[in-house]
Amino acid sequence: MSVSFTRKLKDQKQKGEKIVMLTAYDYLTARLIDESGVDLILVGDSLGHLFSGYKTTLPVTIDEMIYHTKAVTRGVTKAAVVADMPFMSYHISIESAKQNAGRLMQEAGAHAVKIEINSATYPVAPALIQIGIPVIAHLGLTPQSVYQLGGYREQAKTEKEVEQLTNLAIKLEKDGCFAILLEQVPSEIAKVIAESISIPVIGIGAGPHCDGQVLVTHDVVGLTPDRVPQFVKQYDTLGTRFKSAVQAFSKDVKTGHFPK
Ligand code: KIV
């Protein structure tokens, strides 16, 4: 990983080179993704769904994020690793946010952290940046507020919400965030936001005008057993192929074809 990754991402935006980000929760997946060549690897708290089997990301703890981030950073040599700060790890005080972000960097080897921004959490970004921790601000659909938002649905529908979101993105750039992650907002709104700031906007379900795209790897490779969001493009059906391989092994054992 290049220590100048935040500058490189900004240059990519300026040159119109799209940024690629995927999630990883473990050493092996992180290694496969890194060897395939991506700009950023996100240890997302979506691991709550796909690793731990929780219904939401809310139960994920800072210790779980540290455990997974450690595994991921052991598998990565090229990409920058961004660790998600889980629910309640940056909501109580700036002090505890600094401590928790510091643990993700110092103990787990993350290169940056991601925080979900709302009216209560936005002061956390400049506080972390001041102590040298690079921050991606997650705007739009923020899954840690799923109950308050009333579900995993598109955000920024009204003119007022669009204005608030754009102003927030501008403020977060001024605060020093190196990128914005924009989840599930209409494509035209994402375009306005991307054009209003000089730091990259990495979209998920936010259309083609963003400066980069992030998806959950399990969705991309077809490992997610449940329904995936409509905006996802699936490039393989690894879940089905995995089960076929297990079934073939099982059959061979039961019929005496393995071992020979
Ligand atoms: O937790 C996560 O994986 C995320 C992505 C869906 C952007 O925040």
XYZ file of N, CA and C and ligand atoms in Angstrom:
788
model
N 0.842 -1.196 0.000
C 0.000 0.000 0.000
C 0.881 1.251 0.000
N 0.509 2.166 -0.875
C 1.295 3.394 -0.928
C 0.807 4.342 0.173
N 1.758 4.973 0.892
C 1.355 5.887 1.966
C 0.628 7.116 1.413
N 0.747 7.332 0.101
C 0.087 8.515 -0.483
C -1.271 8.164 -1.089
N -1.927 7.120 -0.538
C -3.162 6.669 -1.189
C -4.266 7.733 -1.222
N -4.323 8.594 -0.214
C -5.412 9.593 -0.224
C -5.193 10.590 -1.368
N -3.937 10.960 -1.592
C -3.612 11.880 -2.695
C -3.885 11.201 -4.033
N -3.515 9.924 -4.108
C -3.702 9.162 -5.365
C -5.190 9.102 -5.730
N -6.039 8.903 -4.727
C -7.480 8.801 -5.003
C -8.026 10.123 -5.545
N -7.526 11.224 -4.979
C -7.957 12.544 -5.443
C -7.490 12.774 -6.889
N -6.260 12.341 -7.173
C -5.735 12.452 -8.551
C -6.583 11.636 -9.504
N -6.971 10.436 -9.047
C -7.803 9.573 -9.903
C -9.099 10.297 -10.273
N -9.683 10.953 -9.282
C -10.917 11.710 -9.559
C -10.638 12.784 -10.608
N -9.551 13.518 -10.401
C -9.235 14.614 -11.336
C -9.041 14.107 -12.757
N -8.420 12.919 -12.857
C -8.145 12.366 -14.200
C -9.347 11.606 -14.756
N -10.403 11.456 -13.948
C -11.576 10.705 -14.413
C -11.357 9.198 -14.397
N -10.368 8.736 -13.591
C -10.113 7.283 -13.456
C -10.977 6.757 -12.326
N -11.847 5.833 -12.632
C -12.789 5.343 -11.608
C -12.063 4.570 -10.497
N -12.589 4.701 -9.291
C -12.014 4.042 -8.102
C -12.817 2.781 -7.796
N -12.091 1.709 -7.461
C -12.767 0.429 -7.179
C -12.536 0.044 -5.714
N -13.640 -0.277 -5.055
C -13.566 -0.682 -3.639
C -14.449 -1.917 -3.451
N -13.953 -2.904 -2.714
C -14.750 -4.091 -2.394
C -14.579 -4.416 -0.917
N -15.509 -5.178 -0.381
C -15.430 -5.549 1.042
C -14.647 -6.850 1.216
N -14.019 -6.977 2.384
C -13.435 -8.264 2.798
C -13.517 -8.325 4.322
N -13.702 -9.559 4.814
C -13.827 -9.726 6.271
C -12.787 -10.706 6.804
N -12.009 -11.341 5.880
C -11.080 -12.390 6.309
C -9.825 -12.351 5.440
N -8.790 -13.060 5.907
C -7.474 -13.070 5.248
C -7.564 -13.547 3.804
N -8.217 -14.688 3.584
C -8.214 -15.309 2.259
C -8.912 -14.436 1.216
N -10.105 -13.964 1.557
C -10.854 -13.112 0.618
C -10.069 -11.830 0.348
N -9.493 -11.257 1.390
C -8.734 -10.013 1.226
C -7.574 -10.244 0.271
N -6.917 -11.395 0.426
C -5.761 -11.703 -0.424
C -6.186 -11.873 -1.881
N -7.280 -12.596 -2.098
C -7.773 -12.800 -3.470
C -8.156 -11.467 -4.115
N -8.809 -10.610 -3.350
C -9.234 -9.313 -3.896
C -8.011 -8.440 -4.180
N -7.084 -8.428 -3.232
C -5.891 -7.590 -3.390
C -5.079 -8.042 -4.604
N -4.954 -9.368 -4.759
C -4.178 -9.887 -5.897
C -4.897 -9.597 -7.218
N -6.221 -9.407 -7.170
C -6.987 -9.095 -8.398
C -6.826 -7.633 -8.780
N -6.447 -6.798 -7.808
C -6.204 -5.385 -8.099
C -7.416 -4.506 -7.887
N -7.529 -3.927 -6.700
C -8.552 -2.904 -6.413
C -7.843 -1.755 -5.696
N -8.504 -0.617 -5.623
C -7.871 0.531 -4.956
C -8.016 0.446 -3.435
N -9.210 0.056 -3.005
C -9.519 0.087 -1.567
C -10.236 -1.197 -1.158
N -9.903 -1.686 0.028
C -10.635 -2.825 0.594
C -11.311 -2.335 1.870
N -12.608 -2.564 1.930
C -13.387 -2.111 3.090
C -13.708 -3.302 3.994
N -13.248 -3.209 5.252
C -13.707 -4.181 6.243
C -15.017 -3.594 6.760
N -16.090 -3.928 6.069
C -17.382 -3.310 6.351
C -18.061 -3.975 7.534
N -18.880 -3.194 8.232
C -19.640 -3.829 9.321
C -20.776 -4.679 8.745
N -20.884 -4.725 7.396
C -21.784 -5.685 6.759
C -21.354 -7.114 7.106
N -20.164 -7.263 7.687
C -19.762 -8.584 8.171
C -20.744 -9.078 9.227
N -21.454 -8.156 9.845
C -22.499 -8.550 10.799
C -23.533 -9.457 10.127
N -23.891 -9.131 8.874
C -24.842 -9.975 8.137
C -24.152 -11.246 7.643
N -23.009 -11.042 6.932
C -22.485 -12.117 6.091
C -21.480 -13.021 6.790
N -20.874 -12.559 7.866
C -19.981 -13.426 8.633
C -20.700 -13.943 9.882
N -21.385 -13.021 10.582
C -21.945 -13.398 11.889
C -23.399 -13.812 11.844
N -24.097 -13.503 10.741
C -25.501 -13.918 10.631
C -26.475 -13.047 11.406
N -26.056 -11.817 11.769
C -26.998 -10.902 12.436
C -27.985 -10.346 11.405
N -29.109 -9.851 11.890
C -30.123 -9.277 10.991
C -29.762 -7.849 10.543
N -29.023 -7.134 11.390
C -28.582 -5.776 11.057
C -27.097 -5.668 11.414
N -26.519 -4.476 11.156
C -25.104 -4.279 11.527
C -24.973 -3.801 12.984
N -26.092 -3.549 13.635
C -26.033 -2.929 14.974
C -25.295 -3.745 16.041
N -25.382 -5.091 16.027
C -24.673 -5.814 17.100
C -23.150 -5.872 16.944
N -22.619 -5.467 15.806
C -21.168 -5.598 15.584
C -20.405 -4.690 16.558
N -19.375 -5.245 17.183
C -18.623 -4.487 18.198
C -17.256 -4.062 17.658
N -16.620 -3.157 18.380
C -15.283 -2.701 17.981
C -14.286 -3.864 18.063
N -14.450 -4.760 19.043
C -13.523 -5.895 19.132
C -13.677 -6.822 17.936
N -14.918 -7.006 17.474
C -15.127 -7.835 16.262
C -14.473 -7.162 15.056
N -14.640 -5.843 14.941
C -14.044 -5.128 13.793
C -12.519 -5.225 13.832
N -11.951 -5.176 15.033
C -10.493 -5.276 15.149
C -10.025 -6.674 14.725
N -10.743 -7.682 15.182
C -10.405 -9.069 14.825
C -10.401 -9.246 13.300
N -11.478 -8.785 12.638
C -11.591 -8.962 11.183
C -10.586 -8.081 10.427
N -10.374 -6.867 10.924
C -9.436 -5.966 10.232
C -8.016 -6.536 10.295
N -7.676 -7.147 11.436
C -6.354 -7.785 11.557
C -6.201 -8.876 10.507
N -7.235 -9.698 10.354
C -7.173 -10.801 9.383
C -7.018 -10.238 7.971
N -7.771 -9.184 7.668
C -7.726 -8.594 6.318
C -6.360 -7.980 6.042
N -5.839 -7.212 6.971
C -4.561 -6.518 6.699
C -3.423 -7.532 6.519
N -3.564 -8.721 7.141
C -2.526 -9.754 6.935
C -2.519 -10.265 5.500
N -3.662 -10.094 4.788
C -3.742 -10.614 3.417
C -3.515 -9.569 2.342
N -3.288 -8.321 2.745
C -3.246 -7.223 1.761
C -1.856 -6.604 1.684
N -1.350 -6.455 0.460
C -0.067 -5.751 0.305
C -0.198 -4.487 -0.547
N -1.253 -4.445 -1.396
C -1.315 -3.328 -2.361
C -2.402 -2.295 -2.044
N -3.600 -2.760 -1.773
C -4.735 -1.836 -1.583
C -4.646 -1.149 -0.221
N -5.338 -0.026 -0.106
C -5.492 0.604 1.211
C -6.692 -0.046 1.903
N -6.535 -0.332 3.185
C -7.595 -1.009 3.942
C -8.345 0.005 4.808
N -9.650 0.081 4.587
C -10.513 0.991 5.352
C -11.340 0.141 6.313
N -11.301 0.483 7.604
C -12.096 -0.271 8.581
C -13.331 0.542 8.963
N -14.463 -0.123 8.969
C -15.697 0.517 9.419
C -15.668 0.688 10.926
N -16.094 1.844 11.405
C -16.290 1.990 12.848
C -17.726 1.543 13.134
N -17.893 0.544 14.008
C -19.236 -0.003 14.227
C -20.109 0.899 15.103
N -21.388 0.568 15.111
C -22.378 1.296 15.900
C -21.905 1.428 17.356
N -22.042 2.620 17.890
C -21.702 2.994 19.271
C -20.199 3.081 19.563
N -19.367 2.923 18.514
C -17.922 3.046 18.771
C -17.460 4.490 18.565
N -18.354 5.357 18.044
C -17.968 6.771 17.840
C -19.120 7.709 18.178
N -20.114 7.198 18.909
C -21.327 7.961 19.197
C -21.344 8.561 20.601
N -20.531 7.996 21.511
C -20.653 8.394 22.924
C -19.854 9.671 23.199
N -18.621 9.696 22.733
C -17.794 10.895 22.938
C -16.688 10.921 21.895
N -16.142 12.110 21.685
C -15.016 12.248 20.756
C -13.828 11.433 21.286
N -13.674 11.450 22.623
C -12.559 10.710 23.230
C -12.619 9.233 22.873
N -13.822 8.629 23.067
C -13.908 7.185 22.806
C -13.830 6.909 21.300
N -14.298 7.857 20.489
C -14.160 7.677 19.038
C -12.684 7.635 18.649
N -11.897 8.537 19.250
C -10.454 8.562 18.958
C -9.791 7.255 19.399
N -10.185 6.804 20.603
C -9.591 5.560 21.116
C -9.897 4.390 20.190
N -11.167 4.298 19.764
C -11.580 3.156 18.936
C -10.971 3.225 17.534
N -10.951 4.428 16.946
C -10.327 4.578 15.621
C -8.836 4.272 15.729
N -8.235 4.736 16.820
C -6.803 4.478 17.067
C -6.516 2.987 17.159
N -7.423 2.229 17.797
C -7.228 0.776 17.906
C -7.279 0.123 16.522
N -8.206 0.601 15.685
C -8.316 0.021 14.333
C -7.034 0.248 13.536
N -6.409 1.412 13.744
C -5.169 1.718 13.026
C -3.981 0.974 13.668
N -3.856 1.117 15.008
C -2.653 0.666 15.706
C -2.629 -0.853 15.918
N -3.746 -1.413 16.397
C -3.771 -2.862 16.679
C -4.053 -3.677 15.426
N -4.945 -3.136 14.552
C -5.417 -3.955 13.430
C -4.747 -3.604 12.108
N -4.068 -2.460 12.053
C -3.322 -2.123 10.832
C -4.141 -1.459 9.737
N -5.355 -0.947 10.070
C -6.147 -0.229 9.057
C -5.390 1.014 8.615
N -5.649 1.425 7.370
C -5.021 2.650 6.857
C -5.958 3.853 6.970
N -7.240 3.577 7.193
C -8.246 4.645 7.288
C -9.486 4.045 7.954
N -10.393 4.920 8.386
C -11.660 4.426 8.953
C -12.832 5.059 8.206
N -13.971 4.393 8.316
C -15.211 4.930 7.738
C -16.222 5.130 8.864
N -16.877 6.281 8.842
C -17.936 6.517 9.826
C -19.208 6.948 9.117
N -20.333 6.520 9.652
C -21.637 6.931 9.123
C -21.983 8.282 9.741
N -22.308 9.236 8.848
C -22.500 10.603 9.321
C -23.978 10.934 9.458
N -24.327 11.490 10.619
C -25.643 12.105 10.808
C -25.450 13.360 11.662
N -26.562 13.979 12.081
C -26.421 15.269 12.768
C -25.650 15.142 14.080
N -25.582 13.927 14.644
C -24.843 13.774 15.905
C -23.389 13.373 15.681
N -23.118 12.646 14.579
C -21.760 12.074 14.439
C -20.810 12.925 13.601
N -21.326 13.995 12.913
C -20.410 14.691 11.996
C -19.195 15.348 12.669
N -19.255 15.766 13.974
C -18.025 16.331 14.572
C -16.907 15.307 14.764
N -17.249 14.017 14.666
C -16.215 12.995 14.877
C -15.171 13.041 13.753
N -15.638 13.331 12.512
C -14.708 13.292 11.369
C -13.519 14.251 11.574
N -13.747 15.572 11.803
C -12.577 16.445 11.969
C -11.721 16.081 13.179
N -12.352 15.546 14.228
C -11.576 15.181 15.430
C -10.595 14.053 15.109
N -11.020 13.088 14.311
C -10.122 11.978 13.952
C -9.048 12.460 12.972
N -9.483 13.303 12.031
C -8.543 13.809 11.017
C -7.425 14.620 11.692
N -7.820 15.405 12.704
C -6.827 16.217 13.443
C -5.714 15.387 14.056
N -6.057 14.138 14.464
C -4.995 13.312 15.078
C -4.353 12.381 14.042
N -4.629 12.644 12.751
C -3.892 11.930 11.698
C -4.564 10.679 11.175
N -5.840 10.519 11.473
C -6.537 9.317 10.992
C -7.367 9.674 9.757
N -7.061 9.092 8.594
C -7.850 9.381 7.398
C -9.284 8.831 7.534
N -10.237 9.667 7.100
C -11.656 9.302 7.301
C -12.425 9.335 5.974
N -13.209 8.279 5.740
C -14.235 8.300 4.691
C -15.570 8.525 5.389
N -16.322 9.496 4.892
C -17.636 9.793 5.483
C -18.720 9.069 4.683
N -19.522 8.269 5.377
C -20.591 7.483 4.741
C -21.899 8.273 4.856
N -22.448 8.663 3.702
C -23.679 9.477 3.664
C -24.767 8.767 2.869
N -25.985 9.312 2.975
C -27.116 8.728 2.253
C -27.771 7.694 3.146
N -27.938 6.473 2.622
C -28.450 5.401 3.476
C -27.330 4.964 4.412
N -27.544 5.173 5.696
C -26.549 4.805 6.700
C -27.141 3.644 7.515
N -26.694 2.409 7.215
C -27.371 1.229 7.774
C -27.415 1.160 9.305
N -26.468 1.856 9.985
C -26.526 1.814 11.459
C -27.755 2.560 11.986
N -28.420 3.360 11.111
C -29.653 4.065 11.521
C -30.882 3.422 10.878
N -30.782 2.137 10.552
C -31.853 1.503 9.761
C -33.237 1.629 10.406
N -33.293 1.527 11.728
C -34.618 1.600 12.376
C -35.176 3.020 12.289
N -34.281 3.998 12.435
C -34.733 5.388 12.363
C -35.136 5.749 10.933
N -34.413 5.212 9.957
C -34.708 5.520 8.553
C -35.914 4.737 8.037
N -36.297 3.700 8.785
C -37.472 2.913 8.386
C -37.173 1.917 7.283
N -35.943 1.425 7.230
C -35.609 0.373 6.263
C -34.436 0.758 5.390
N -34.021 -0.203 4.556
C -32.883 0.016 3.653
C -33.428 0.590 2.349
N -33.750 1.866 2.354
C -34.390 2.475 1.189
C -33.643 3.715 0.715
N -33.941 4.080 -0.532
C -33.258 5.223 -1.142
C -33.474 6.493 -0.305
N -32.418 7.303 -0.207
C -32.454 8.541 0.586
C -32.439 9.765 -0.333
N -32.533 10.936 0.280
C -32.460 12.231 -0.419
C -33.539 12.353 -1.486
N -34.782 12.297 -1.053
C -35.908 12.351 -1.996
C -36.405 13.790 -2.145
N -36.388 14.537 -1.027
C -36.945 15.889 -1.103
C -35.833 16.893 -1.401
N -36.260 18.070 -1.897
C -35.280 19.113 -2.226
C -34.438 19.495 -1.002
N -35.149 19.547 0.164
C -34.458 19.928 1.396
C -33.373 18.894 1.753
N -33.737 17.617 1.605
C -32.771 16.557 1.935
C -31.567 16.617 0.993
N -31.825 16.908 -0.284
C -30.741 16.986 -1.274
C -29.799 18.127 -0.901
N -30.389 19.274 -0.535
C -29.569 20.426 -0.166
C -28.727 20.113 1.073
N -29.387 19.474 2.069
C -28.666 19.130 3.309
C -27.492 18.197 3.014
N -27.758 17.201 2.162
C -26.732 16.202 1.848
C -25.558 16.841 1.110
N -25.861 17.711 0.150
C -24.800 18.365 -0.627
C -23.967 19.256 0.300
N -24.648 20.022 1.166
C -23.911 20.901 2.091
C -23.036 20.102 3.052
N -23.568 18.952 3.464
C -22.812 18.092 4.377
C -21.552 17.571 3.687
N -21.695 17.164 2.420
C -20.537 16.652 1.669
C -19.484 17.760 1.534
N -19.940 18.988 1.254
C -19.001 20.124 1.117
C -18.287 20.373 2.452
N -19.054 20.317 3.539
C -18.480 20.544 4.873
C -17.449 19.450 5.210
N -17.788 18.204 4.864
C -16.887 17.097 5.203
C -15.591 17.162 4.390
N -15.691 17.684 3.170
C -14.449 17.904 2.402
C -13.597 18.955 3.121
N -14.240 20.049 3.545
C -13.495 21.111 4.253
C -12.873 20.563 5.537
N -13.594 19.646 6.198
C -13.090 19.050 7.444
C -11.867 18.176 7.201
N -11.681 17.754 5.943
C -10.492 16.954 5.618
C -10.749 15.497 5.293
N -12.026 15.095 5.173
C -12.300 13.701 4.772
C -11.664 13.465 3.406
N -11.130 12.266 3.185
C -10.465 12.037 1.887
C -11.409 11.455 0.845
N -12.595 11.037 1.271
C -13.592 10.534 0.312
C -14.959 10.506 1.001
N -15.980 10.455 0.143
C -17.351 10.293 0.634
C -17.849 8.973 0.081
N -18.476 8.163 0.939
C -19.158 6.971 0.438
C -20.648 7.298 0.442
N -21.259 7.198 -0.721
C -22.638 7.648 -0.880
C -23.523 6.448 -1.208
N -24.416 6.125 -0.280
C -25.217 4.895 -0.451
C -26.669 5.219 -0.780
N -27.154 4.606 -1.837
C -28.564 4.643 -2.236
C -29.181 6.042 -2.230
N -28.660 6.868 -3.118
C -29.316 8.152 -3.409
C -29.531 8.189 -4.917
N -30.513 8.948 -5.408
C -30.753 8.971 -6.847
C -29.496 9.403 -7.608
N -29.336 8.794 -8.765
C -28.142 9.001 -9.586
C -27.869 10.489 -9.883
N -28.926 11.244 -10.156
C -28.749 12.668 -10.488
C -28.241 13.469 -9.290
N -28.671 13.045 -8.106
C -28.227 13.733 -6.871
C -26.758 13.407 -6.620
N -26.412 12.139 -6.839
C -25.002 11.731 -6.662
C -24.114 12.535 -7.607
N -24.615 12.777 -8.815
C -23.840 13.548 -9.809
C -23.590 14.967 -9.286
N -24.650 15.593 -8.759
C -24.517 16.961 -8.229
C -23.485 16.981 -7.105
N -23.574 15.993 -6.216
C -22.646 15.963 -5.072
C -21.211 15.743 -5.568
N -21.030 14.792 -6.484
C -19.678 14.502 -6.998
C -19.081 15.739 -7.676
N -19.948 16.521 -8.324
C -19.441 17.720 -9.014
C -19.217 18.905 -8.062
N -19.779 18.811 -6.846
C -19.660 19.923 -5.892
C -18.395 19.859 -5.045
N -17.698 18.706 -5.077
C -16.519 18.550 -4.208
C -15.341 17.990 -5.010
N -14.118 18.185 -4.456
C -12.958 17.689 -5.218
C -12.434 16.368 -4.664
N -13.004 15.903 -3.534
C -12.618 14.565 -3.060
C -13.542 13.534 -3.739
N -13.066 12.284 -3.876
C -13.865 11.293 -4.593
C -15.157 10.909 -3.864
N -16.200 10.695 -4.659
C -17.461 10.145 -4.147
C -17.539 8.701 -4.641
N -17.533 7.772 -3.688
C -17.606 6.352 -4.032
C -19.038 5.905 -3.756
N -19.706 5.451 -4.801
C -21.126 5.173 -4.679
C -21.444 3.706 -4.497
N -22.580 3.470 -3.858
C -23.164 2.121 -3.815
C -24.662 2.328 -4.006
N -25.162 1.860 -5.135
C -26.566 2.117 -5.456
C -26.811 3.599 -5.668
N -25.823 4.318 -6.169
C -25.953 5.763 -6.371
C -25.644 6.149 -7.825
N -25.680 5.166 -8.702
C -25.574 5.450 -10.130
C -24.160 5.604 -10.655
N -24.059 5.865 -11.971
C -22.770 5.810 -12.666
C -21.920 7.084 -12.590
N -22.475 8.167 -12.033
C -21.736 9.435 -12.079
C -20.759 9.606 -10.914
N -20.749 8.637 -9.999
C -19.824 8.733 -8.862
C -18.394 8.519 -9.378
N -17.412 8.896 -8.542
C -16.015 8.773 -8.962
C -15.498 7.342 -8.797
N -16.266 6.526 -8.100
C -15.881 5.126 -7.919
C -17.086 4.342 -7.448
N -16.905 3.043 -7.354
C -18.006 2.176 -6.929
C -17.511 1.209 -5.865
N -18.387 0.932 -4.901
C -18.115 -0.106 -3.906
C -19.297 -1.066 -3.894
N -18.996 -2.344 -3.761
C -20.057 -3.333 -3.545
C -19.569 -4.324 -2.495
N -20.511 -5.082 -1.971
C -20.180 -6.155 -1.033
C -19.697 -7.348 -1.888
N -18.496 -7.819 -1.618
C -17.885 -8.869 -2.453
C -18.781 -10.103 -2.557
N -19.359 -10.521 -1.439
C -20.225 -11.711 -1.463
C -21.351 -11.564 -2.489
N -21.863 -10.333 -2.645
C -22.930 -10.083 -3.634
C -22.368 -10.195 -5.056
N -21.179 -9.641 -5.256
C -20.569 -9.591 -6.598
C -20.265 -10.998 -7.118
N -19.771 -11.860 -6.221
C -19.358 -13.192 -6.685
C -20.460 -14.233 -6.519
N -21.611 -13.795 -6.021
C -22.753 -14.714 -5.916
C -22.660 -15.669 -4.745
N -22.113 -15.207 -3.618
C -22.048 -16.054 -2.415
C -23.181 -15.756 -1.437
N -23.806 -14.584 -1.595
C -24.851 -14.180 -0.639
C -26.068 -15.078 -0.831
N -26.479 -15.771 0.242
C -27.584 -16.724 0.067
C -28.952 -16.049 -0.088
N -29.090 -14.856 0.462
C -30.408 -14.183 0.413
C -30.459 -13.222 -0.764
N -31.615 -12.560 -0.909
C -31.804 -11.619 -2.014
C -30.786 -10.473 -1.907
N -30.221 -10.086 -3.038
C -29.266 -8.960 -2.997
C -29.977 -7.702 -3.486
N -29.484 -6.510 -3.100
C -30.138 -5.283 -3.556
C -30.166 -5.212 -5.090
N -31.172 -4.496 -5.592
C -31.407 -4.404 -7.037
C -30.226 -3.821 -7.811
N -29.485 -2.910 -7.163
C -28.400 -2.224 -7.868
C -27.151 -3.087 -8.045
N -27.136 -4.275 -7.410
C -25.939 -5.132 -7.468
C -25.833 -5.814 -8.824
N -24.622 -5.935 -9.342
C -24.401 -6.786 -10.510
C -23.631 -8.016 -10.028
N -24.200 -9.198 -10.288
C -23.552 -10.445 -9.861
C -22.717 -10.992 -11.007
N -21.435 -11.256 -10.748
C -20.531 -11.698 -11.813
C -20.301 -13.205 -11.797
N -20.812 -13.887 -10.777
C -20.640 -15.350 -10.726
C -21.695 -15.910 -9.782
N -21.732 -17.226 -9.686
C -22.675 -17.874 -8.766
C -21.865 -18.830 -7.882
N -20.901 -18.276 -7.164
C -19.988 -19.111 -6.381
C -20.709 -19.927 -5.313
N -21.813 -19.389 -4.792
C -22.555 -20.111 -3.752
C -23.057 -21.435 -4.304
N -23.618 -21.417 -5.510
C -24.146 -22.629 -6.142
C -22.997 -23.583 -6.463
N -21.894 -23.027 -6.962
C -20.754 -23.889 -7.321
C -20.107 -24.499 -6.079
N -20.097 -23.743 -4.993
C -19.559 -24.225 -3.705
C -20.373 -25.448 -3.241
N -21.712 -25.289 -3.309
C -22.574 -26.394 -2.849
C -22.415 -27.625 -3.727
N -22.249 -27.416 -5.052
C -22.049 -28.564 -5.959
C -20.771 -29.310 -5.595
N -19.705 -28.555 -5.289
C -18.430 -29.194 -4.936
C -18.581 -29.991 -3.641
N -19.282 -29.408 -2.658
C -19.471 -30.106 -1.375
C -20.317 -31.369 -1.594
N -21.367 -31.244 -2.415
C -22.229 -32.402 -2.686
C -21.458 -33.513 -3.408
N -20.576 -33.102 -4.366
C -19.794 -34.100 -5.112
C -18.828 -34.833 -4.177
N -18.205 -34.085 -3.259
C -17.290 -34.687 -2.281
C -18.052 -35.675 -1.398
N -19.203 -35.203 -0.924
C -20.018 -36.016 -0.027
C -20.423 -37.324 -0.719
N -20.828 -37.206 -1.976
C -21.254 -38.385 -2.739
C -20.082 -39.359 -2.908
N -18.907 -38.807 -3.240
C -17.720 -39.649 -3.424
C -17.375 -40.405 -2.149
N -17.469 -39.732 -0.997
C -17.151 -40.389 0.269
C -18.162 -41.510 0.524
N -19.437 -41.185 0.327
C -20.493 -42.158 0.644
C -20.467 -43.367 -0.300
N -20.013 -43.131 -1.552
C -20.010 -44.242 -2.519
C -18.650 -44.925 -2.631
N -17.691 -44.505 -1.782
C -16.380 -45.141 -1.791
C -15.472 -44.670 -2.914
N -15.804 -43.594 -3.597
C -14.918 -43.102 -4.654
C -13.815 -42.190 -4.134
N -13.908 -41.758 -2.897
C -12.845 -40.966 -2.276
C -12.688 -41.446 -0.835
N -11.431 -41.677 -0.344
C -10.195 -41.671 -1.141
C -10.045 -42.966 -1.932
N -9.144 -42.950 -2.898
C -8.911 -44.126 -3.755
C -7.947 -45.048 -3.042
O -20.494 -2.283 5.696
C -20.339 -2.248 4.466
O -19.953 -3.227 3.818
C -20.626 -0.996 3.799
C -20.784 -1.065 2.320
C -22.114 -1.636 2.002
C -20.559 0.232 1.681
O -20.760 0.017 4.409
